[in-house]
CSV table of C-alpha atoms in Angstrom, one decimal:
chain,number,residue,atom,x,y,z
A,1,MET,CA,100.4,119.1,125.4
A,2,THR,CA,102.5,118.9,122.4
A,3,PRO,CA,101.4,120.8,119.6
A,4,VAL,CA,101.4,119.0,116.4
A,5,LEU,CA,100.3,120.2,112.8
A,6,ILE,CA,98.7,117.9,110.2
A,7,ILE,CA,98.5,119.0,106.7
A,8,GLY,CA,95.9,117.3,104.8
A,9,ALA,CA,92.2,116.6,106.2
A,10,GLY,CA,91.8,113.5,103.7
A,11,LYS,CA,90.8,110.0,105.0
A,12,ILE,CA,94.4,109.5,106.4
A,13,GLY,CA,95.1,113.0,107.8
A,14,ALA,CA,91.8,113.2,109.7
A,15,SER,CA,92.4,109.7,111.0
A,16,ILE,CA,96.0,110.5,112.4
A,17,ALA,CA,94.3,113.7,113.9
A,18,LYS,CA,91.7,111.7,115.5
A,19,LEU,CA,94.2,109.2,117.0
A,20,LEU,CA,96.5,111.9,118.3
A,21,VAL,CA,93.9,114.3,119.7
A,22,HIS,CA,91.8,111.2,121.4
A,23,SER,CA,95.1,110.1,123.2
A,24,GLY,CA,95.0,113.3,125.3
A,25,ASP,CA,98.8,114.2,124.8
A,26,TYR,CA,98.4,116.5,121.8
A,27,ASP,CA,97.1,119.8,120.8
A,28,VAL,CA,96.3,119.1,117.1
A,29,THR,CA,96.0,121.7,114.2
A,30,LEU,CA,94.5,120.2,111.1
A,31,ALA,CA,95.4,122.4,107.8
A,32,ASP,CA,93.5,122.0,104.5
A,33,ARG,CA,92.7,124.1,101.6
A,34,ASP,CA,89.3,122.5,101.6
A,35,ALA,CA,87.3,124.3,104.4
A,36,ALA,CA,84.2,122.2,104.1
A,37,ALA,CA,86.5,119.1,105.0
A,38,LEU,CA,88.1,121.2,107.9
A,39,GLN,CA,84.2,121.9,109.3
A,40,ARG,CA,83.6,118.3,109.0
A,41,MET,CA,86.5,117.1,110.9
A,42,ALA,CA,86.0,120.2,113.6
A,43,ALA,CA,82.5,118.8,114.2
A,44,ARG,CA,83.8,115.3,115.0
A,45,ALA,CA,86.9,116.0,117.2
A,46,PRO,CA,88.3,118.8,119.2
A,47,VAL,CA,91.1,119.8,116.8
A,48,ARG,CA,92.1,123.3,115.6
A,49,THR,CA,91.7,124.1,112.0
A,50,ARG,CA,93.4,126.1,109.5
A,51,GLU,CA,93.0,127.0,105.8
A,52,LEU,CA,95.9,126.6,104.1
A,53,ARG,CA,97.6,126.3,100.6
A,54,THR,CA,100.9,124.7,100.8
A,55,SER,CA,102.0,126.6,97.7
A,56,ASP,CA,101.6,129.7,100.0
A,57,ALA,CA,105.1,129.9,101.6
A,58,ALA,CA,104.3,132.7,104.1
A,59,SER,CA,100.9,130.9,105.1
A,60,LEU,CA,102.9,127.7,105.6
A,61,ALA,CA,105.3,129.2,107.7
A,62,ASP,CA,102.7,131.2,109.7
A,63,CYS,CA,100.8,127.6,110.5
A,64,LEU,CA,104.2,126.2,111.7
A,65,LYS,CA,104.7,128.8,114.5
A,66,GLY,CA,104.9,127.3,117.8
A,67,GLN,CA,104.5,123.7,116.5
A,68,ALA,CA,106.8,120.8,117.8
A,69,ALA,CA,106.1,118.6,114.5
A,70,VAL,CA,104.4,118.9,111.1
A,71,LEU,CA,103.0,115.7,109.5
A,72,SER,CA,102.2,115.9,106.0
A,73,ALA,CA,99.2,113.6,104.9
A,74,THR,CA,98.8,115.6,101.6
A,75,SER,CA,100.0,114.9,98.1
A,76,PHE,CA,103.7,114.0,97.7
A,77,ASP,CA,104.6,116.9,95.5
A,78,ALA,CA,103.9,119.4,98.5
A,79,ASN,CA,106.1,117.7,100.7
A,80,PRO,CA,109.6,119.4,99.8
A,81,ALA,CA,107.8,122.8,100.3
A,82,ILE,CA,106.6,121.7,103.8
A,83,ALA,CA,109.9,120.2,104.9
A,84,ARG,CA,111.7,123.4,103.8
A,85,ALA,CA,109.2,125.2,106.1
A,86,ALA,CA,109.6,122.8,108.9
A,87,LEU,CA,113.5,123.1,108.7
A,88,ALA,CA,113.1,126.9,109.0
A,89,SER,CA,110.7,126.5,112.0
A,90,GLY,CA,112.6,123.9,114.0
A,91,ALA,CA,109.7,121.6,114.0
A,92,SER,CA,110.4,117.9,113.5
A,93,TYR,CA,109.0,116.4,110.1
A,94,PHE,CA,106.9,113.3,109.2
A,95,ASP,CA,105.1,112.2,106.1
A,96,LEU,CA,103.4,109.4,104.6
A,97,THR,CA,105.1,109.2,100.9
A,98,GLU,CA,105.9,106.3,99.1
A,99,ASP,CA,107.7,108.4,96.1
A,100,VAL,CA,111.3,107.7,96.0
A,101,ALA,CA,112.5,111.0,94.5
A,102,THR,CA,110.6,113.0,96.9
A,103,THR,CA,112.3,111.3,99.9
A,104,ARG,CA,115.6,112.1,98.6
A,105,LYS,CA,114.9,115.4,98.7
A,106,ILE,CA,113.6,115.3,102.1
A,107,ARG,CA,117.1,113.6,103.3
A,108,ARG,CA,119.1,116.5,101.7
A,109,LEU,CA,117.0,118.9,103.6
A,110,ALA,CA,117.6,116.8,106.8
A,111,GLU,CA,121.3,117.3,106.6
A,112,HIS,CA,120.6,120.9,107.9
A,113,ALA,CA,118.4,119.9,110.8
A,114,ALA,CA,118.7,121.4,114.4
A,115,GLN,CA,119.5,119.5,117.4
A,116,ARG,CA,116.5,117.2,118.0
A,117,GLN,CA,114.8,118.0,115.0
A,118,ILE,CA,114.3,115.1,112.8
A,119,PHE,CA,113.1,114.4,109.4
A,120,MET,CA,111.2,111.0,109.0
A,121,PRO,CA,109.3,110.2,105.6
A,122,GLN,CA,107.4,107.1,104.6
A,123,CYS,CA,105.7,106.8,107.8
A,124,GLY,CA,102.6,104.6,106.7
A,125,LEU,CA,102.2,101.0,106.3
A,126,ALA,CA,104.6,100.4,102.9
A,127,PRO,CA,106.7,101.9,103.2
A,128,GLY,CA,106.7,102.3,107.1
A,129,PHE,CA,105.8,99.5,109.3
A,130,ILE,CA,106.8,96.9,106.4
A,131,GLY,CA,110.5,98.2,106.8
A,132,ILE,CA,110.5,98.1,110.5
A,133,LEU,CA,109.5,94.4,110.5
A,134,ALA,CA,111.7,93.4,107.9
A,135,ALA,CA,114.7,95.0,109.6
A,136,ASP,CA,113.9,93.3,112.9
A,137,LEU,CA,113.6,90.0,111.2
A,138,ALA,CA,116.9,90.6,109.3
A,139,ARG,CA,119.0,91.5,112.5
A,140,ARG,CA,118.3,88.1,113.8
A,141,PHE,CA,120.6,86.7,111.2
A,142,ASP,CA,124.5,86.4,111.2
A,143,THR,CA,124.4,86.6,107.3
A,144,LEU,CA,121.6,87.2,105.0
A,145,ASP,CA,120.5,85.7,101.8
A,146,THR,CA,116.8,86.8,100.9
A,147,VAL,CA,114.4,89.3,102.3
A,148,LYS,CA,110.9,89.3,100.8
A,149,MET,CA,108.3,91.8,101.7
A,150,ARG,CA,104.9,91.6,100.7
A,151,VAL,CA,101.9,93.9,101.5
A,152,GLY,CA,98.2,94.1,100.3
A,153,ALA,CA,95.3,96.2,101.2
A,154,LEU,CA,92.3,94.2,100.0
A,155,PRO,CA,88.7,94.0,100.0
A,156,GLN,CA,87.1,91.4,102.4
A,157,TYR,CA,84.7,90.7,100.0
A,158,PRO,CA,86.0,91.0,96.4
A,159,ASN,CA,82.9,90.7,93.8
A,160,ASN,CA,84.2,92.6,90.6
A,161,PRO,CA,86.5,91.5,87.6
A,162,ILE,CA,89.5,93.0,89.1
A,163,MET,CA,89.0,91.5,92.5
A,164,TYR,CA,89.7,94.8,94.1
A,165,ASN,CA,87.9,98.0,95.8
A,166,LEU,CA,89.7,101.3,96.2
A,167,THR,CA,90.8,101.5,99.8
A,168,TRP,CA,93.2,104.6,99.6
A,169,SER,CA,94.7,107.1,97.5
A,170,THR,CA,94.1,106.6,94.0
A,171,ASP,CA,97.1,108.8,93.0
A,172,GLY,CA,99.4,106.6,95.4
A,173,LEU,CA,97.9,103.3,93.7
A,174,ILE,CA,98.7,104.7,90.3
A,175,ASN,CA,102.2,105.5,91.3
A,176,GLU,CA,103.0,101.8,92.7
A,177,TYR,CA,101.7,100.5,89.5
A,178,CYS,CA,103.6,102.6,87.1
A,179,ASN,CA,106.7,104.0,88.6
A,180,ALA,CA,110.1,101.9,88.8
A,181,CYS,CA,110.8,99.7,91.6
A,182,GLU,CA,114.1,99.4,93.7
A,183,ALA,CA,115.5,95.9,94.5
A,184,ILE,CA,118.7,93.9,95.2
A,185,VAL,CA,119.2,91.3,92.8
A,186,ASP,CA,122.1,88.7,92.9
A,187,GLY,CA,123.6,91.2,95.6
A,188,GLN,CA,123.4,94.4,93.2
A,189,ARG,CA,121.0,97.4,93.5
A,190,ARG,CA,118.7,97.5,90.6
A,191,GLU,CA,115.4,99.2,89.2
A,192,VAL,CA,113.0,96.5,88.1
A,193,GLN,CA,109.6,97.0,86.4
A,194,ALA,CA,106.3,97.7,88.2
A,195,LEU,CA,103.9,94.8,87.8
A,196,GLU,CA,106.3,92.3,86.8
A,197,GLY,CA,107.8,89.6,89.0
A,198,LEU,CA,104.5,87.8,89.4
A,199,GLU,CA,104.2,85.1,91.9
A,200,HIS,CA,101.4,83.1,93.9
A,201,PHE,CA,101.1,81.8,97.5
A,202,ALA,CA,98.4,80.9,99.8
A,203,LEU,CA,97.8,82.0,103.4
A,204,ASP,CA,94.7,80.7,105.6
A,205,GLY,CA,93.3,78.9,102.6
A,206,LEU,CA,93.2,81.9,100.2
A,207,GLU,CA,95.1,82.2,96.9
A,208,TYR,CA,97.0,85.4,96.4
A,209,GLU,CA,99.3,87.1,93.8
A,210,ALA,CA,102.1,89.2,94.4
A,211,PHE,CA,104.1,91.7,91.8
A,212,ASN,CA,106.7,94.4,92.0
A,213,THR,CA,105.3,98.0,92.9
A,214,SER,CA,107.2,101.1,93.5
A,215,GLY,CA,108.2,102.9,96.9
A,216,GLY,CA,107.5,100.2,99.5
A,217,LEU,CA,111.1,99.2,100.2
A,218,GLY,CA,111.5,102.8,101.4
A,219,THR,CA,115.4,103.0,102.3
A,220,LEU,CA,116.1,99.4,102.7
A,221,CYS,CA,118.0,99.0,99.7
A,222,GLU,CA,120.6,101.3,100.8
A,223,THR,CA,120.6,100.0,104.4
A,224,LEU,CA,120.9,96.5,103.2
A,225,ALA,CA,123.2,96.8,100.4
A,226,ARG,CA,126.3,94.6,100.1
A,227,ARG,CA,124.5,92.6,103.0
A,228,VAL,CA,121.8,90.4,101.0
A,229,HIS,CA,121.5,88.4,98.0
A,230,THR,CA,117.8,89.2,97.4
A,231,LEU,CA,115.7,92.1,98.5
A,232,ASN,CA,112.5,93.0,97.0
A,233,TYR,CA,108.8,94.3,97.7
A,234,LYS,CA,105.8,93.3,96.1
A,235,THR,CA,101.9,94.4,96.6
A,236,VAL,CA,99.7,91.3,97.2
A,237,ARG,CA,96.3,91.2,95.3
A,238,TYR,CA,93.7,88.4,94.7
A,239,ALA,CA,94.4,86.3,91.9
A,240,GLY,CA,93.8,87.8,88.4
A,241,HIS,CA,94.2,91.5,89.5
A,242,ARG,CA,97.5,92.1,87.9
A,243,TYR,CA,96.6,90.8,84.5
A,244,LEU,CA,93.9,93.3,84.1
A,245,MET,CA,95.9,96.3,85.5
A,246,ASP,CA,98.9,95.3,83.4
A,247,PHE,CA,96.6,95.7,80.4
A,248,LEU,CA,95.2,99.1,81.6
A,249,VAL,CA,98.8,100.4,82.3
A,250,ASN,CA,100.8,98.9,79.5
A,251,GLY,CA,98.5,97.5,76.9
A,252,LEU,CA,96.5,100.7,76.8
A,253,ARG,CA,99.6,102.8,77.7
A,254,LEU,CA,97.8,104.8,80.3
A,255,GLY,CA,100.8,104.6,82.6
A,256,ALA,CA,103.1,106.2,80.0
A,257,SER,CA,102.1,110.0,80.5
A,258,ARG,CA,100.6,112.3,82.9
A,259,SER,CA,97.5,112.7,80.7
A,260,GLY,CA,97.3,108.8,80.8
A,261,ARG,CA,97.5,108.5,84.5
A,262,ARG,CA,94.6,111.1,84.9
A,263,GLN,CA,92.8,109.1,82.4
A,264,LEU,CA,93.4,106.0,84.8
A,265,LYS,CA,92.5,107.8,87.7
A,266,THR,CA,89.0,108.7,86.4
A,267,LEU,CA,88.4,105.2,85.0
A,268,LEU,CA,89.2,103.6,88.5
A,269,GLU,CA,87.1,106.0,90.6
A,270,HIS,CA,84.2,106.0,88.4
A,271,ALA,CA,84.2,102.1,88.0
A,272,VAL,CA,85.7,100.8,91.1
A,273,PRO,CA,83.6,101.4,94.4
A,274,ILE,CA,85.5,102.4,97.6
A,275,THR,CA,85.0,100.0,100.6
A,276,LEU,CA,85.6,100.4,104.5
A,277,GLN,CA,85.4,96.3,104.8
A,278,ASP,CA,88.9,95.6,104.0
A,279,VAL,CA,91.6,93.6,105.4
A,280,VAL,CA,95.6,94.5,105.4
A,281,LEU,CA,98.0,91.5,104.8
A,282,VAL,CA,101.4,92.1,105.9
A,283,PHE,CA,104.1,89.3,104.9
A,284,VAL,CA,107.9,89.3,105.6
A,285,SER,CA,110.3,86.3,105.0
A,286,VAL,CA,113.9,86.3,105.5
A,287,SER,CA,116.3,83.5,105.1
A,288,GLY,CA,120.0,83.3,105.8
A,289,MET,CA,122.6,81.8,108.4
A,290,ILE,CA,122.0,81.6,112.3
A,291,ASP,CA,124.5,79.4,114.2
A,292,GLY,CA,125.8,77.7,111.2
A,293,GLN,CA,122.5,76.7,109.9
A,294,PHE,CA,120.5,78.0,107.0
A,295,ARG,CA,117.0,79.2,108.3
A,296,GLN,CA,114.0,81.1,107.2
A,297,ILE,CA,111.7,83.3,109.5
A,298,THR,CA,108.4,84.5,108.5
A,299,ASP,CA,106.1,86.8,109.8
A,300,ALA,CA,102.4,87.2,108.6
A,301,ARG,CA,99.9,89.7,110.0
A,302,LYS,CA,96.2,90.4,109.2
A,303,ILE,CA,94.5,93.6,110.5
A,304,TYR,CA,90.9,94.0,109.8
A,305,HIS,CA,88.6,96.9,109.5
A,306,ARG,CA,87.0,97.9,112.8
A,307,GLU,CA,85.2,100.5,114.5
A,308,LEU,CA,87.0,103.5,116.4
A,309,PHE,CA,85.4,106.4,118.3
A,310,GLY,CA,81.9,105.7,117.0
A,311,GLU,CA,83.1,105.4,113.4
A,312,ALA,CA,83.8,102.6,110.8
A,313,TRP,CA,87.6,102.7,110.1
A,314,SER,CA,89.0,100.6,107.3
A,315,ALA,CA,92.2,98.7,107.9
A,316,ILE,CA,94.4,100.6,105.6
A,317,GLN,CA,93.1,103.8,107.2
A,318,LEU,CA,93.8,102.3,110.6
A,319,THR,CA,97.3,100.9,109.8
A,320,THR,CA,98.6,103.9,108.1
A,321,ALA,CA,97.3,106.4,110.7
A,322,ALA,CA,98.7,104.1,113.5
A,323,SER,CA,102.1,103.8,112.0
A,324,ALA,CA,102.4,107.4,111.5
A,325,CYS,CA,101.4,107.9,115.1
A,326,ALA,CA,103.3,105.6,116.7
A,327,VAL,CA,106.7,106.7,115.3
A,328,LEU,CA,105.7,110.5,116.0
A,329,ASP,CA,104.8,109.3,119.8
A,330,LEU,CA,108.2,107.4,120.2
A,331,HIS,CA,110.1,110.5,119.0
A,332,PHE,CA,108.3,112.6,121.5
A,333,ASP,CA,108.8,110.0,124.3
A,334,GLY,CA,112.7,109.7,123.6
A,335,GLU,CA,112.7,106.4,122.3
A,336,LEU,CA,113.3,107.0,118.6
A,337,ASN,CA,116.8,108.1,118.1
A,338,ASP,CA,118.3,108.8,121.5
A,339,GLY,CA,118.1,112.8,121.0
A,340,SER,CA,120.0,112.7,117.8
A,341,HIS,CA,118.9,114.9,114.8
A,342,GLY,CA,118.5,114.7,110.9
A,343,PHE,CA,117.2,112.2,108.7
A,344,VAL,CA,115.5,109.1,110.4
A,345,ALA,CA,114.9,105.8,108.5
A,346,GLN,CA,112.0,103.6,109.3
A,347,GLU,CA,114.2,100.6,109.8
A,348,GLN,CA,115.8,102.3,112.6
A,349,VAL,CA,112.8,102.1,114.9
A,350,PRO,CA,113.0,99.0,117.2
A,351,LEU,CA,110.1,96.7,116.5
A,352,ASP,CA,109.6,96.0,120.2
A,353,ARG,CA,109.2,99.7,121.1
A,354,PHE,CA,106.7,100.2,118.0
A,355,LEU,CA,104.4,97.3,119.0
A,356,ALA,CA,104.5,98.1,122.7
A,357,ASN,CA,103.3,102.0,121.7
A,358,ARG,CA,99.5,102.7,122.2
A,359,PHE,CA,99.3,103.4,118.5
A,360,GLY,CA,101.5,100.6,117.4
A,361,ARG,CA,99.7,98.0,119.3
A,362,TYR,CA,96.9,97.8,116.3
A,363,TYR,CA,99.4,95.8,114.6
A,364,ALA,CA,100.0,93.3,117.1
A,365,ILE,CA,96.9,91.3,116.4
A,366,ASP,CA,95.9,88.6,114.1
A,367,ARG,CA,99.7,87.6,113.8
A,368,TYR,CA,101.0,84.5,112.5
A,369,ALA,CA,105.0,83.9,112.8
A,370,GLU,CA,107.2,80.8,112.5
A,371,GLU,CA,110.9,80.1,112.0
A,372,ILE,CA,111.7,77.2,109.6
A,373,PRO,CA,115.0,75.6,109.1
A,374,ILE,CA,115.6,75.1,105.4
């Protein structure tokens, strides 16, 4: 079995560990500084556990001995240290970060990768699968005009004033709402403001809103530079959510400082309950020229919460973990990058191979797609 180290025993890290270990092909070690979290996980799945503080370079290096890969499911600010340790050990590196600056650091480290050692950040839902899907649609066009990418992790039964429940990392949510966003506007790469660019649309009879958030594009701005007129990523929410979050982030200036963000995190975690009853909405629309005709191709998918291994899994938990497991699995099956090394972007993953993968197949359900001449 392939030895893999997962760092971070939180909800997503534990989910990744379960998917890999239950596949029967991976020898999984789960590392975290929280001994209680490791004990809970060891009682539920046959994984090895190691107590680890990522700030301890010697312990991190020891954990990586004999590992074929490491997957970071911990805080994004720990990822550069984990990637440096992976580089030294020869293990391939994967993470879930949406933080743009962290990805740039990982990419620089990847320039020194050994043969068949890859560095692949941003392996979740957005960034992650959304980039794989958008790149596949874009490749069908002779020339591109517009690429719109929309993702929402939404409560299935919203019943509070902000029409939202916490379904994943609160820190990640706040980063999305506060940090600058990449986009291509009128053919030029630009930074746009989070929570701006509000739009509304309907799907299956439900009204949604979407607005700029940070990190979801991954490396697509660079990949599609000078090839597309408009490229943007927006987060989907139920109507009314953005107005109230803008009041907190910008009106009360809670997004302007670290202390303000800490206050916002405390506020959200005390006032907004967590739910496992959610739905993930993935929506990509691409327009451009095909055989001399101006066309639009749209792909929309809904993935719902479900039960796996006798436990309730939220949709965001499943989609994030499944995407990370799928690209790791494709790498070890030799289907990811033809044996090369270094940095691998999400958009390099073939969509058909991803969806045919045993982990990627969770994205192949509840799909709506159409091609529309315009």
